[in-house]
Amino acid sequence: MGLLKKWKDMAYSETANKGDLQRLWTDYFQKEKEIYMELLKTPDEVVEGTVKELAEKFGVDLMTMTGFLDGINDSLKEGNPIEEMEEDTKVNLGFEKELLYKNMVAAGADWLYNLEEWNDIFDEEKRKALYKEQKSSTTIVKGDKVYPNDPCPCGSGKKYKKCCGRNK
């Protein structure tokens, strides 16, 4: 069984005790934060190694590192083979800074996108712009409602009810 499947079975278990799951996630989020704090100190350095080596480097267990790799994968310049990953699989943590920041915003992870380490990477104005860009990218804007007596939006000059709004 691949590491990712083990991680997901453990972290998203339907049968696990709720308190145990809550403790698992609380512990995971703290370790995740510490790993990001370390990575953001040297954002242009690509950290590489096997899953096991990276777990040892950051002082976390294999499952925590697997969860971390799953979480960061969409922000990497070159994705890792997370579906088939085993402890001796070579992986890298070379991330796109702007994409990582926006993905943290999208995940609602304020404990990550508000880390002090971002201050040395992006100024406040840039962080606000990235935040706004991410938030607006997921906002659905509906067009104005067209009523039956309004001019038809197709430009025919007819009323909507006599043109495109007719029941056919």
GROMACS .gro file of C-alpha atoms in nm:
model
  168
    1MET     CA    1   0.000   0.000   0.000
    2GLY     CA    2   0.137   0.341  -0.099
    3LEU     CA    3   0.216   0.602   0.163
    4LEU     CA    4  -0.051   0.841   0.036
    5LYS     CA    5  -0.325   0.580   0.074
    6LYS     CA    6  -0.205   0.503   0.429
    7TRP     CA    7  -0.204   0.874   0.512
    8LYS     CA    8  -0.554   0.931   0.374
    9ASP     CA    9  -0.693   0.619   0.546
   10MET     CA   10  -0.552   0.746   0.874
   11ALA     CA   11  -0.623   1.122   0.843
   12TYR     CA   12  -0.970   1.095   0.686
   13SER     CA   13  -1.091   0.784   0.866
   14GLU     CA   14  -1.467   0.753   0.905
   15THR     CA   15  -1.431   0.504   1.190
   16ALA     CA   16  -1.161   0.672   1.400
   17ASN     CA   17  -1.241   0.834   1.731
   18LYS     CA   18  -1.316   1.206   1.668
   19GLY     CA   19  -1.085   1.314   1.950
   20ASP     CA   20  -0.799   1.110   1.803
   21LEU     CA   21  -0.855   1.264   1.460
   22GLN     CA   22  -0.865   1.613   1.607
   23ARG     CA   23  -0.536   1.550   1.790
   24LEU     CA   24  -0.382   1.410   1.470
   25TRP     CA   25  -0.477   1.723   1.273
   26THR     CA   26  -0.375   1.965   1.548
   27ASP     CA   27  -0.034   1.795   1.565
   28TYR     CA   28  -0.009   1.784   1.185
   29PHE     CA   29  -0.089   2.155   1.140
   30GLN     CA   30   0.178   2.251   1.395
   31LYS     CA   31   0.443   2.037   1.222
   32GLU     CA   32   0.331   2.163   0.879
   33LYS     CA   33   0.374   2.522   1.001
   34GLU     CA   34   0.726   2.446   1.127
   35ILE     CA   35   0.825   2.288   0.794
   36TYR     CA   36   0.694   2.590   0.600
   37MET     CA   37   0.876   2.828   0.835
   38GLU     CA   38   1.197   2.644   0.752
   39LEU     CA   39   1.132   2.629   0.375
   40LEU     CA   40   1.037   2.997   0.351
   41LYS     CA   41   1.366   3.106   0.507
   42THR     CA   42   1.539   3.003   0.181
   43PRO     CA   43   1.254   3.002  -0.075
   44ASP     CA   44   1.479   2.966  -0.380
   45GLU     CA   45   1.661   2.659  -0.248
   46VAL     CA   46   1.511   2.334  -0.376
   47VAL     CA   47   1.505   2.078  -0.095
   48GLU     CA   48   1.537   1.723  -0.231
   49GLY     CA   49   1.566   1.372  -0.093
   50THR     CA   50   1.366   1.059  -0.033
   51VAL     CA   51   1.043   1.083   0.163
   52LYS     CA   52   1.220   0.920   0.458
   53GLU     CA   53   1.519   1.159   0.437
   54LEU     CA   54   1.292   1.465   0.432
   55ALA     CA   55   1.090   1.331   0.726
   56GLU     CA   56   1.417   1.296   0.921
   57LYS     CA   57   1.545   1.637   0.804
   58PHE     CA   58   1.232   1.812   0.933
   59GLY     CA   59   1.195   1.590   1.242
   60VAL     CA   60   0.856   1.443   1.155
   61ASP     CA   61   0.723   1.092   1.107
   62LEU     CA   62   0.669   0.936   0.764
   63MET     CA   63   0.292   0.989   0.765
   64THR     CA   64   0.324   1.360   0.851
   65MET     CA   65   0.574   1.407   0.568
   66THR     CA   66   0.338   1.222   0.333
   67GLY     CA   67   0.054   1.456   0.427
   68PHE     CA   68   0.284   1.755   0.380
   69LEU     CA   69   0.394   1.634   0.035
   70ASP     CA   70   0.030   1.583  -0.062
   71GLY     CA   71  -0.053   1.936   0.050
   72ILE     CA   72   0.235   2.114  -0.122
   73ASN     CA   73   0.225   1.913  -0.447
   74ASP     CA   74  -0.002   2.158  -0.636
   75SER     CA   75   0.240   2.442  -0.554
   76LEU     CA   76   0.555   2.272  -0.685
   77LYS     CA   77   0.738   2.365  -1.003
   78GLU     CA   78   0.763   1.993  -1.071
   79GLY     CA   79   0.506   1.769  -0.899
   80ASN     CA   80   0.606   1.458  -0.709
   81PRO     CA   81   0.466   1.110  -0.786
   82ILE     CA   82   0.255   1.120  -0.468
   83GLU     CA   83   0.011   0.846  -0.569
   84GLU     CA   84   0.287   0.579  -0.591
   85MET     CA   85   0.518   0.730  -0.331
   86GLU     CA   86   0.707   0.500  -0.093
   87GLU     CA   87   0.958   0.596   0.174
   88ASP     CA   88   1.254   0.561  -0.066
   89THR     CA   89   1.090   0.768  -0.346
   90LYS     CA   90   1.297   1.073  -0.445
   91VAL     CA   91   1.095   1.393  -0.405
   92ASN     CA   92   1.160   1.766  -0.417
   93LEU     CA   93   1.009   2.072  -0.252
   94GLY     CA   94   1.087   2.329  -0.525
   95PHE     CA   95   0.779   2.551  -0.500
   96GLU     CA   96   0.643   2.846  -0.696
   97LYS     CA   97   0.628   3.123  -0.434
   98GLU     CA   98   0.319   3.304  -0.565
   99LEU     CA   99   0.133   2.979  -0.630
  100LEU     CA  100   0.213   2.848  -0.282
  101TYR     CA  101   0.089   3.169  -0.121
  102LYS     CA  102  -0.234   3.162  -0.323
  103ASN     CA  103  -0.290   2.792  -0.247
  104MET     CA  104  -0.252   2.865   0.124
  105VAL     CA  105  -0.514   3.139   0.089
  106ALA     CA  106  -0.743   2.905  -0.106
  107ALA     CA  107  -0.711   2.643   0.170
  108GLY     CA  108  -0.805   2.904   0.431
  109ALA     CA  109  -0.475   2.830   0.608
  110ASP     CA  110  -0.424   3.171   0.771
  111TRP     CA  111  -0.165   3.019   1.006
  112LEU     CA  112   0.045   2.958   0.692
  113TYR     CA  113  -0.013   3.257   0.466
  114ASN     CA  114   0.035   3.490   0.767
  115LEU     CA  115   0.375   3.343   0.859
  116GLU     CA  116   0.642   3.607   0.934
  117GLU     CA  117   0.871   3.444   0.678
  118TRP     CA  118   0.650   3.570   0.393
  119ASN     CA  119   0.753   3.929   0.484
  120ASP     CA  120   1.102   3.869   0.341
  121ILE     CA  121   0.958   3.720   0.021
  122PHE     CA  122   0.672   3.957  -0.066
  123ASP     CA  123   0.599   4.304   0.064
  124GLU     CA  124   0.259   4.370   0.220
  125GLU     CA  125   0.120   4.519  -0.101
  126LYS     CA  126   0.217   4.209  -0.303
  127ARG     CA  127   0.068   3.975  -0.040
  128LYS     CA  128  -0.258   4.173  -0.045
  129ALA     CA  129  -0.265   4.158  -0.427
  130LEU     CA  130  -0.205   3.779  -0.427
  131TYR     CA  131  -0.472   3.734  -0.160
  132LYS     CA  132  -0.723   3.941  -0.356
  133GLU     CA  133  -0.634   3.764  -0.682
  134GLN     CA  134  -0.693   3.422  -0.523
  135LYS     CA  135  -1.019   3.523  -0.358
  136SER     CA  136  -1.159   3.681  -0.676
  137SER     CA  137  -1.063   3.377  -0.884
  138THR     CA  138  -1.315   3.169  -0.691
  139THR     CA  139  -1.594   3.427  -0.684
  140ILE     CA  140  -1.886   3.348  -0.912
  141VAL     CA  141  -2.034   3.655  -1.074
  142LYS     CA  142  -2.386   3.617  -1.210
  143GLY     CA  143  -2.496   3.832  -1.500
  144ASP     CA  144  -2.793   4.062  -1.466
  145LYS     CA  145  -3.129   3.887  -1.470
  146VAL     CA  146  -3.319   3.939  -1.794
  147TYR     CA  147  -3.691   3.999  -1.748
  148PRO     CA  148  -3.950   3.920  -2.016
  149ASN     CA  149  -4.009   4.284  -2.117
  150ASP     CA  150  -3.639   4.376  -2.130
  151PRO     CA  151  -3.467   4.419  -2.467
  152CYS     CA  152  -3.324   4.084  -2.577
  153PRO     CA  153  -2.951   4.051  -2.493
  154CYS     CA  154  -2.889   3.906  -2.841
  155GLY     CA  155  -2.928   4.256  -2.986
  156SER     CA  156  -3.228   4.190  -3.212
  157GLY     CA  157  -3.419   4.491  -3.078
  158LYS     CA  158  -3.713   4.271  -2.979
  159LYS     CA  159  -3.835   4.214  -2.627
  160TYR     CA  160  -3.673   3.912  -2.462
  161LYS     CA  161  -4.011   3.731  -2.434
  162LYS     CA  162  -4.065   3.764  -2.811
  163CYS     CA  163  -3.711   3.656  -2.903
  164CYS     CA  164  -3.467   3.429  -2.715
  165GLY     CA  165  -3.696   3.398  -2.413
  166ARG     CA  166  -3.976   3.230  -2.608
  167ASN     CA  167  -4.067   2.879  -2.503
  168LYS     CA  168  -3.987   2.666  -2.800
   0.00000   0.00000   0.00000
